[in-house]
Short mmCIF file of C-alpha atoms and ligand atoms in Angstrom, two decimals:
data_model
loop_
_atom_site.label_atom_id
_atom_site.label_comp_id
_atom_site.label_asym_id
_atom_site.label_seq_id
_atom_site.Cartn_x
_atom_site.Cartn_y
_atom_site.Cartn_z
CA UNK A 1 11.35 37.68 7.23
CA UNK A 2 8.80 40.11 8.66
CA UNK A 3 5.67 38.39 7.34
CA UNK A 4 6.93 34.91 8.26
CA UNK A 5 7.68 36.08 11.78
CA UNK A 6 4.24 37.69 12.15
CA UNK A 7 2.56 34.50 10.95
CA UNK A 8 4.66 32.46 13.34
CA UNK A 9 3.76 34.71 16.26
CA UNK A 10 0.09 34.21 15.43
CA UNK A 11 0.50 30.49 14.81
CA UNK A 12 2.04 29.60 18.18
CA UNK A 13 -1.12 30.87 19.90
CA UNK A 14 -3.38 28.42 18.09
CA UNK A 15 -1.10 25.57 16.91
CA UNK A 16 1.34 23.77 19.25
CA UNK A 17 4.79 25.21 18.34
CA UNK A 18 3.07 26.90 15.41
CA UNK A 19 3.09 23.73 13.29
CA UNK A 20 1.05 20.68 12.38
CA UNK A 21 3.96 18.24 12.24
CA UNK A 22 6.84 18.47 14.76
CA UNK A 23 9.89 18.51 12.52
CA UNK A 24 8.62 21.61 10.69
CA UNK A 25 9.23 23.59 13.88
CA UNK A 26 12.99 24.08 13.30
CA UNK A 27 13.68 22.95 16.88
CA UNK A 28 16.71 20.88 15.89
CA UNK A 29 18.33 23.51 13.65
CA UNK A 30 17.38 26.65 15.56
CA UNK A 31 15.42 29.68 14.39
CA UNK A 32 11.75 29.79 13.50
CA UNK A 33 9.98 28.10 10.62
CA UNK A 34 9.57 29.94 7.34
CA UNK A 35 6.03 30.27 6.05
CA UNK A 36 5.87 29.36 2.37
CA UNK A 37 3.37 30.82 0.01
CA UNK A 38 4.09 29.50 -3.46
CA UNK A 39 5.91 26.72 -5.26
CA UNK A 40 7.15 26.74 -8.82
CA UNK A 41 9.14 23.93 -10.39
CA UNK A 42 11.98 23.30 -7.98
CA UNK A 43 11.63 26.57 -6.04
CA UNK A 44 9.64 27.75 -3.03
CA UNK A 45 8.66 31.35 -2.30
CA UNK A 46 8.03 32.50 1.26
CA UNK A 47 5.55 34.97 2.69
CA UNK A 48 8.15 37.74 2.28
CA UNK A 49 8.78 36.97 -1.39
CA UNK A 50 12.16 35.23 -0.87
CA UNK A 51 13.00 32.36 -3.22
CA UNK A 52 14.48 29.02 -2.09
CA UNK A 53 15.79 26.05 -4.00
CA UNK A 54 13.71 23.24 -2.49
CA UNK A 55 15.44 20.00 -1.49
CA UNK A 56 12.67 19.10 0.95
CA UNK A 57 9.98 18.65 -1.71
CA UNK A 58 7.17 18.59 0.87
CA UNK A 59 8.99 15.58 2.43
CA UNK A 60 8.78 13.43 -0.66
CA UNK A 61 5.60 13.69 -2.71
CA UNK A 62 6.88 16.23 -5.26
CA UNK A 63 9.00 13.97 -7.46
CA UNK A 64 8.09 16.20 -10.43
CA UNK A 65 8.62 19.46 -8.53
CA UNK A 66 5.98 22.03 -7.62
CA UNK A 67 2.91 22.64 -9.73
CA UNK A 68 3.71 20.32 -12.60
CA UNK A 69 1.34 21.61 -15.30
CA UNK A 70 -0.30 18.22 -15.95
CA UNK A 71 -0.92 17.59 -12.26
CA UNK A 72 -2.31 21.08 -11.79
CA UNK A 73 -4.59 20.63 -14.83
CA UNK A 74 -5.86 17.27 -13.53
CA UNK A 75 -6.69 18.73 -10.11
CA UNK A 76 -8.41 21.76 -11.65
CA UNK A 77 -10.47 19.60 -14.00
CA UNK A 78 -11.78 17.40 -11.18
CA UNK A 79 -12.50 20.29 -8.83
CA UNK A 80 -14.67 21.80 -11.57
CA UNK A 81 -16.94 18.75 -11.24
CA UNK A 82 -16.90 18.41 -7.43
CA UNK A 83 -14.31 17.11 -4.98
CA UNK A 84 -15.88 14.33 -2.98
CA UNK A 85 -18.91 12.15 -3.58
CA UNK A 86 -18.58 9.32 -1.06
CA UNK A 87 -19.08 6.86 -3.92
CA UNK A 88 -16.67 4.99 -6.12
CA UNK A 89 -15.18 7.24 -8.84
CA UNK A 90 -13.35 6.51 -12.09
CA UNK A 91 -10.22 8.31 -10.85
CA UNK A 92 -9.54 5.69 -8.15
CA UNK A 93 -9.91 2.88 -10.68
CA UNK A 94 -7.48 4.59 -13.04
CA UNK A 95 -4.84 5.10 -10.34
CA UNK A 96 -5.25 1.54 -9.00
CA UNK A 97 -4.93 0.10 -12.52
CA UNK A 98 -1.80 2.13 -13.19
CA UNK A 99 -0.16 1.08 -9.91
CA UNK A 100 -1.12 -2.59 -10.39
CA UNK A 101 0.17 -2.49 -13.94
CA UNK A 102 3.55 -1.04 -12.93
CA UNK A 103 4.25 -2.73 -9.57
CA UNK A 104 4.47 -6.51 -9.79
CA UNK A 105 4.09 -6.88 -6.01
CA UNK A 106 0.72 -5.11 -6.02
CA UNK A 107 -2.19 -6.95 -7.58
CA UNK A 108 -4.90 -5.16 -5.58
CA UNK A 109 -4.78 -2.15 -3.26
CA UNK A 110 -6.86 -0.06 -0.88
CA UNK A 111 -6.43 3.72 -0.82
CA UNK A 112 -6.29 5.61 2.49
CA UNK A 113 -5.38 9.20 3.39
CA UNK A 114 -1.82 9.04 4.73
CA UNK A 115 1.23 6.86 4.99
CA UNK A 116 0.52 6.30 8.67
CA UNK A 117 -2.90 4.89 7.82
CA UNK A 118 -1.42 2.70 5.09
CA UNK A 119 1.04 1.02 7.46
CA UNK A 120 -1.49 0.71 10.28
CA UNK A 121 -3.98 -0.93 7.92
CA UNK A 122 -1.41 -3.25 6.33
CA UNK A 123 -0.43 -4.50 9.79
CA UNK A 124 -4.06 -5.10 10.72
CA UNK A 125 -4.46 -7.03 7.48
CA UNK A 126 -1.35 -9.09 8.20
CA UNK A 127 -2.60 -9.88 11.69
CA UNK A 128 -6.04 -10.76 10.36
CA UNK A 129 -4.56 -12.97 7.64
CA UNK A 130 -2.06 -14.87 9.76
CA UNK A 131 -4.04 -15.00 13.02
CA UNK A 132 -0.89 -13.86 14.87
CA UNK A 133 -0.57 -10.70 17.01
CA UNK A 134 3.11 -9.79 17.18
CA UNK A 135 4.97 -7.65 14.72
CA UNK A 136 8.63 -6.94 14.13
CA UNK A 137 10.06 -3.56 13.21
CA UNK A 138 13.59 -2.23 12.93
CA UNK A 139 15.46 0.28 15.05
CA UNK A 140 15.95 3.38 12.91
CA UNK A 141 12.85 2.89 10.75
CA UNK A 142 9.84 5.22 10.90
CA UNK A 143 6.40 4.16 9.76
CA UNK A 144 4.20 7.07 10.79
CA UNK A 145 2.70 7.74 14.19
CA UNK A 146 0.81 4.50 14.77
CA UNK A 147 0.78 3.78 18.54
CA UNK A 148 2.49 0.40 18.46
CA UNK A 149 5.12 1.60 15.96
CA UNK A 150 6.28 4.46 18.21
CA UNK A 151 8.45 2.06 20.08
CA UNK A 152 11.98 2.13 21.48
CA UNK A 153 14.22 -0.82 22.16
CA UNK A 154 13.65 -2.16 25.66
CA UNK A 155 16.55 -2.17 28.07
CA UNK A 156 19.25 -4.81 27.96
CA UNK A 157 18.34 -7.87 25.98
CA UNK A 158 14.58 -7.37 26.03
CA UNK A 159 13.13 -8.28 22.67
CA UNK A 160 9.90 -6.35 22.87
CA UNK A 161 9.63 -2.59 22.85
CA UNK A 162 8.68 0.16 25.24
CA UNK A 163 6.58 3.19 24.33
CA UNK A 164 8.57 5.97 22.63
CA UNK A 165 5.85 8.58 23.05
CA UNK A 166 3.78 9.70 25.99
CA UNK A 167 0.24 8.51 25.41
CA UNK A 168 1.29 5.11 24.06
CA UNK A 169 0.51 2.43 26.65
CA UNK A 170 3.39 0.03 27.23
CA UNK A 171 0.87 -2.74 26.66
CA UNK A 172 0.59 -1.66 23.00
CA UNK A 173 4.37 -1.52 22.58
CA UNK A 174 4.71 -5.00 24.02
CA UNK A 175 3.34 -6.55 20.85
CA UNK A 176 6.12 -4.95 18.83
CA UNK A 177 9.55 -6.55 18.70
CA UNK A 178 12.55 -4.53 17.59
CA UNK A 179 15.31 -5.87 15.40
CA UNK A 180 18.68 -4.40 14.48
CA UNK A 181 19.29 -3.19 10.93
CA UNK A 182 22.33 -4.58 9.10
CA UNK A 183 22.74 -7.57 11.43
CA UNK A 184 21.55 -10.81 9.89
CA UNK A 185 22.85 -12.91 12.74
CA UNK A 186 20.91 -10.85 15.28
CA UNK A 187 17.81 -11.19 13.13
CA UNK A 188 18.22 -14.96 12.89
CA UNK A 189 18.46 -15.22 16.67
CA UNK A 190 15.34 -13.13 17.08
CA UNK A 191 13.38 -15.28 14.63
CA UNK A 192 14.58 -18.43 16.37
CA UNK A 193 13.12 -17.01 19.59
CA UNK A 194 9.81 -15.53 18.44
CA UNK A 195 9.52 -16.13 14.68
CA UNK A 196 6.46 -18.33 14.96
CA UNK A 197 4.50 -15.63 16.79
CA UNK A 198 5.19 -12.89 14.25
CA UNK A 199 2.34 -11.83 11.97
CA UNK A 200 4.41 -9.38 9.97
CA UNK A 201 7.79 -7.79 9.67
CA UNK A 202 7.65 -4.17 8.57
CA UNK A 203 10.69 -2.46 7.12
CA UNK A 204 11.21 0.80 5.29
CA UNK A 205 12.03 -0.15 1.70
CA UNK A 206 15.17 1.90 2.15
CA UNK A 207 15.38 3.30 5.68
CA UNK A 208 15.32 7.05 5.07
CA UNK A 209 13.80 8.68 8.14
CA UNK A 210 16.81 8.37 10.42
CA UNK A 211 19.47 9.17 7.92
CA UNK A 212 19.71 7.17 4.69
CA UNK A 213 20.61 3.74 6.08
CA UNK A 214 21.01 1.73 2.89
CA UNK A 215 20.94 -1.99 3.68
CA UNK A 216 22.94 -4.71 1.93
CA UNK A 217 21.24 -7.00 -0.58
CA UNK A 218 22.27 -9.99 1.57
CA UNK A 219 20.53 -8.57 4.60
CA UNK A 220 17.25 -7.97 2.80
CA UNK A 221 17.41 -11.36 1.06
CA UNK A 222 18.06 -12.96 4.48
CA UNK A 223 15.04 -11.16 5.91
CA UNK A 224 12.83 -12.50 3.10
CA UNK A 225 14.10 -16.05 3.74
CA UNK A 226 13.41 -15.81 7.48
CA UNK A 227 9.87 -14.52 6.89
CA UNK A 228 9.21 -17.46 4.57
CA UNK A 229 10.72 -19.95 7.01
CA UNK A 230 8.61 -18.74 9.94
CA UNK A 231 5.40 -17.87 8.07
CA UNK A 232 5.52 -14.12 8.75
CA UNK A 233 4.35 -11.66 6.11
CA UNK A 234 6.93 -9.17 4.86
CA UNK A 235 5.65 -5.60 4.58
CA UNK A 236 7.75 -3.13 2.63
CA UNK A 237 6.87 0.37 3.74
CA UNK A 238 7.61 2.29 0.56
CA UNK A 239 5.76 5.44 1.59
CA UNK A 240 9.02 7.36 1.21
CA UNK A 241 11.24 5.15 -0.95
CA UNK A 242 8.58 4.21 -3.51
CA UNK A 243 9.08 5.94 -6.90
CA UNK A 244 12.35 7.34 -5.57
CA UNK A 245 14.64 4.45 -6.56
CA UNK A 246 16.54 3.82 -9.81
CA UNK A 247 14.38 0.67 -10.06
CA UNK A 248 11.28 2.70 -9.06
CA UNK A 249 10.63 0.66 -5.88
CA UNK A 250 12.99 -0.39 -3.11
CA UNK A 251 11.80 -4.01 -3.27
CA UNK A 252 12.86 -4.04 -6.92
CA UNK A 253 16.19 -2.48 -5.96
CA UNK A 254 16.81 -5.43 -3.63
CA UNK A 255 15.23 -7.99 -5.95
CA UNK A 256 12.83 -9.35 -3.33
CA UNK A 257 9.06 -9.72 -3.43
CA UNK A 258 7.26 -8.41 -0.35
CA UNK A 259 3.84 -9.74 0.67
CA UNK A 260 2.40 -6.27 1.21
CA UNK A 261 3.57 -2.84 0.07
CA UNK A 262 2.66 0.48 1.71
CA UNK A 263 2.59 3.54 -0.49
CA UNK A 264 2.08 7.26 0.09
CA UNK A 265 3.68 10.59 -0.76
CA UNK A 266 4.34 10.32 -4.57
CA UNK A 267 1.16 8.35 -5.31
CA UNK A 268 -0.89 11.32 -4.12
CA UNK A 269 1.15 13.84 -6.11
CA UNK A 270 1.06 16.16 -3.08
CA UNK A 271 -2.52 15.42 -1.97
CA UNK A 272 -3.15 13.40 1.22
CA UNK A 273 -3.01 9.79 -0.01
CA UNK A 274 -1.71 6.46 1.20
CA UNK A 275 -2.31 2.93 -0.06
CA UNK A 276 -1.53 -0.63 0.86
CA UNK A 277 -1.56 -3.49 -1.56
CA UNK A 278 -0.32 -6.92 -2.43
CA UNK A 279 -1.51 -10.25 -3.75
CA UNK A 280 -5.26 -10.62 -4.29
CA UNK A 281 -5.43 -13.62 -1.98
CA UNK A 282 -4.26 -11.43 0.93
CA UNK A 283 -6.27 -8.33 -0.08
CA UNK A 284 -9.44 -10.44 -0.15
CA UNK A 285 -9.31 -10.47 3.67
CA UNK A 286 -10.30 -6.77 3.74
CA UNK A 287 -13.92 -5.80 4.48
CA UNK A 288 -16.40 -6.16 2.91
CA UNK A 289 -14.84 -9.23 1.22
CA UNK A 290 -13.19 -10.43 4.40
CA UNK A 291 -13.17 -9.87 8.13
CA UNK A 292 -10.45 -7.22 8.43
CA UNK A 293 -12.25 -3.90 8.88
CA UNK A 294 -10.82 -0.73 7.39
CA UNK A 295 -12.64 2.35 6.04
CA UNK A 296 -12.36 6.08 5.25
CA UNK A 297 -14.75 8.97 4.53
CA UNK A 298 -12.42 10.63 2.03
CA UNK A 299 -10.44 7.57 0.91
CA UNK A 300 -10.05 7.47 -2.86
CA UNK A 301 -11.46 10.99 -3.27
CA UNK A 302 -11.29 12.13 -6.90
CA UNK A 303 -8.99 15.13 -6.40
CA UNK A 304 -6.27 13.13 -4.68
CA UNK A 305 -6.65 10.23 -7.10
CA UNK A 306 -6.42 12.51 -10.14
CA UNK A 307 -3.33 14.22 -8.72
CA UNK A 308 -1.70 10.85 -8.09
CA UNK A 309 -2.60 9.50 -11.51
CA UNK A 310 -1.31 12.60 -13.32
CA UNK A 311 1.91 12.43 -11.30
CA UNK A 312 2.59 8.77 -12.04
CA UNK A 313 1.62 9.13 -15.70
CA UNK A 314 4.08 12.01 -16.12
CA UNK A 315 6.66 10.07 -14.05
CA UNK A 316 6.60 7.08 -16.40
CA UNK A 317 6.30 9.15 -19.60
CA UNK A 318 9.37 11.20 -18.68
CA UNK A 319 11.21 8.14 -17.31
CA UNK A 320 11.94 10.03 -14.11
CA UNK A 321 14.31 7.38 -12.69
CA UNK A 322 16.54 7.88 -15.75
CA UNK A 323 16.28 11.67 -15.45
CA UNK A 324 17.37 11.41 -11.81
CA UNK A 325 20.29 9.11 -12.60
CA UNK A 326 21.51 11.69 -15.11
CA UNK A 327 21.41 14.35 -12.40
CA UNK A 328 23.17 11.93 -10.06
CA UNK A 329 25.91 11.28 -12.61
CA UNK A 330 26.59 15.04 -12.57
CA UNK A 331 26.29 15.50 -8.82
CA UNK A 332 28.05 12.44 -7.35
CA UNK A 333 31.58 12.84 -8.78
CA UNK A 334 31.58 16.60 -8.14
CA UNK A 335 30.46 16.13 -4.55
CA UNK A 336 33.02 13.37 -4.09
CA UNK A 337 35.82 15.61 -5.38
CA UNK A 338 34.66 18.45 -3.14
CA UNK A 339 34.64 16.22 -0.06
CA UNK A 340 37.77 14.20 -0.86
CA UNK A 341 39.77 15.90 1.90
CA UNK A 342 36.86 16.71 4.20
CA UNK A 343 36.80 14.21 7.04
CA UNK A 344 33.72 15.58 8.80
CA UNK A 345 31.23 15.30 5.98
CA UNK A 346 30.07 12.46 3.75
CA UNK A 347 27.43 12.37 1.01
CA UNK A 348 25.37 9.41 -0.10
CA UNK A 349 22.68 9.17 -2.77
CA UNK A 350 20.29 6.47 -3.93
CA UNK A 351 17.87 7.43 -6.70
CA UNK A 352 16.34 10.78 -5.81
CA UNK A 353 17.22 10.50 -2.09
CA UNK A 354 20.43 11.90 -0.66
CA UNK A 355 21.88 12.47 2.77
CA UNK A 356 24.80 14.25 4.39
CA UNK A 357 26.40 12.37 7.27
CA UNK A 358 29.05 13.59 9.67
CA UNK A 359 32.29 12.37 11.25
CA UNK A 360 32.18 8.91 9.72
CA UNK A 361 34.42 7.39 7.04
CA UNK A 362 31.56 5.23 5.73
CA UNK A 363 27.85 5.94 5.36
CA UNK A 364 26.11 4.54 8.48
CA UNK A 365 23.83 1.54 8.03
CA UNK A 366 22.32 1.66 11.50
CA UNK A 367 20.85 4.44 13.61
CA UNK A 368 23.47 3.72 16.28
CA UNK A 369 26.31 4.43 13.83
CA UNK A 370 25.23 8.06 13.28
CA UNK A 371 27.62 10.49 15.02
CA UNK A 372 26.17 12.22 18.07
CA UNK A 373 27.49 15.61 16.90
CA UNK A 374 25.49 15.43 13.67
CA UNK A 375 22.64 17.63 14.88
CA UNK A 376 24.89 20.46 15.94
CA UNK A 377 26.95 20.52 12.75
CA UNK A 378 23.88 20.15 10.57
CA UNK A 379 22.26 23.12 12.31
CA UNK A 380 25.12 25.33 11.07
CA UNK A 381 25.01 23.84 7.59
CA UNK A 382 21.25 24.34 7.44
CA UNK A 383 21.61 28.02 8.38
CA UNK A 384 24.32 28.58 5.77
CA UNK A 385 22.19 26.95 3.07
CA UNK A 386 19.13 28.96 4.04
CA UNK A 387 21.16 32.17 3.81
CA UNK A 388 22.11 31.11 0.28
CA UNK A 389 18.47 30.48 -0.68
CA UNK A 390 18.55 26.69 -0.31
CA UNK A 391 15.81 24.99 1.69
CA UNK A 392 16.83 21.66 3.21
CA UNK A 393 14.86 19.64 5.75
CA UNK A 394 15.31 21.17 9.23
CA UNK A 395 16.86 18.04 10.80
CA UNK A 396 20.09 16.13 10.31
CA UNK A 397 18.15 12.86 10.28
CA UNK A 398 16.11 13.77 7.22
CA UNK A 399 17.09 13.00 3.65
CA UNK A 400 17.15 15.45 0.76
CA UNK A 401 14.99 14.93 -2.31
CA UNK A 402 15.98 15.51 -5.92
CA UNK A 403 13.17 16.03 -8.39
CA UNK A 404 12.71 15.85 -12.14
CA UNK A 405 12.40 19.64 -12.48
CA UNK A 406 16.00 20.11 -11.34
CA UNK A 407 18.87 20.84 -13.69
CA UNK A 408 22.62 21.12 -13.25
CA UNK A 409 22.04 24.78 -12.24
CA UNK A 410 20.35 23.63 -9.03
CA UNK A 411 22.97 20.94 -8.39
CA UNK A 412 25.68 23.58 -8.77
CA UNK A 413 23.90 25.68 -6.13
CA UNK A 414 24.07 22.73 -3.73
CA UNK A 415 27.73 22.10 -4.56
CA UNK A 416 28.55 25.79 -4.08
CA UNK A 417 26.78 25.71 -0.70
CA UNK A 418 28.88 22.77 0.45
CA UNK A 419 32.03 24.47 -0.84
CA UNK A 420 31.14 27.52 1.24
CA UNK A 421 30.53 25.32 4.31
CA UNK A 422 34.05 23.90 3.93
CA UNK A 423 35.56 27.36 3.39
CA UNK A 424 33.80 28.71 6.47
CA UNK A 425 35.05 25.80 8.55
CA UNK A 426 31.60 24.36 9.36
CA UNK A 427 33.09 21.05 8.25
CA UNK A 428 36.76 20.29 7.71
C1 LIG B 1 8.51 5.30 5.48
C2 LIG B 1 7.35 6.09 5.98
N1 LIG B 1 6.26 5.45 6.41
C3 LIG B 1 5.18 6.11 6.87
C4 LIG B 1 5.18 7.49 6.93
C5 LIG B 1 3.98 8.21 7.44
O1 LIG B 1 3.35 8.88 6.38
P1 LIG B 1 2.39 10.12 6.68
O2 LIG B 1 3.24 11.21 7.21
O3 LIG B 1 1.77 10.41 5.35
O4 LIG B 1 1.38 9.64 7.67
C6 LIG B 1 6.30 8.20 6.51
C7 LIG B 1 6.34 9.66 6.60
O5 LIG B 1 7.33 10.30 6.47
C8 LIG B 1 7.41 7.48 6.01
O6 LIG B 1 8.51 8.11 5.59
#
């Protein structure tokens, strides 16, 4: 790890904690971050030449694995002609047409440069469309680092939030109400109280940033009904869950139709891209057609659009959801057998997302149900996996990502790692 350590020592002098996104810093698992240099298929190679099986997948975009040949060719072809023109380009039309063709909830969309921007812009659009100011989000859902979405539950019975980050004025947080996941009765009460003031409800398609908190179909159907009853728009943030589900999208998994959908990660194929979209009648409120302002110097740039298009084209041609379900059919029963007598550790998978949870008989559906000891146990598991050449996200709250480049060889490596964790007594 000599080169990684040298890079880290240099990095901490010029980048806070040596990173550009906090969770990369390994604070919650211990040790220092590993500097990666190359990706190939489902493997990463670090600055010292070590190889790792990659279950982090750059936090979600790489549904095809690293350097898929068609994505690489598309990027190279565009770069040969130039990489930003500040004008409309054919690549953004192609990607928008493909997304609109495949996602029935998205008639029109606007491309931005990150998931954070997508959610922020969708909420502005919802506020501009409904003429209401308040929004509702769920405890345990993450939507990027937008000020008024970095919000904690207020004390006691307070409905509206308090700032969860220094630098976020409480006044911003006060427009955001927090609702419990997996509690339809609680949600009904909240709507009865403030439903008519709510512009939009934003929910992660499948909450996957605070563990994998899969919600019941009844809960999501109930949420849709309440939004309709009180005239609030329903925003599905599918930045992470989109193109990761057996039904492609989380809204399709639940069989509900959101008013707006936020996309990111996979639709950029690993380039910085986000998008928000929905029915044309709502999207017509965006400038210059309507009065909701939103813009971006590099939005829809041809490199990112070509990478996203090539990724989605390959995704549909290979029927990636079916490929993933085949991998799941191999992994799930073997993991279940391995963990049958292990009380400390549970495994849950939906589409290409999976999560290990600790000290619970059932997979948690709320952030509050996650065991407090999870971080400590996961830290040990993470270290063991790393020693075996397996790179998992450096936090117990993060999900793992399968990708279409994986085979049973890689799944066996994961299973062997878990077997070793049981044998070494990390979990029992
Ligand atoms: C559900 C969800 N929404 C929004 C975001 C923010 O996206 P970005 O990091 O591209 O700004 C993320 C990032 O992990 C996410 O998982």
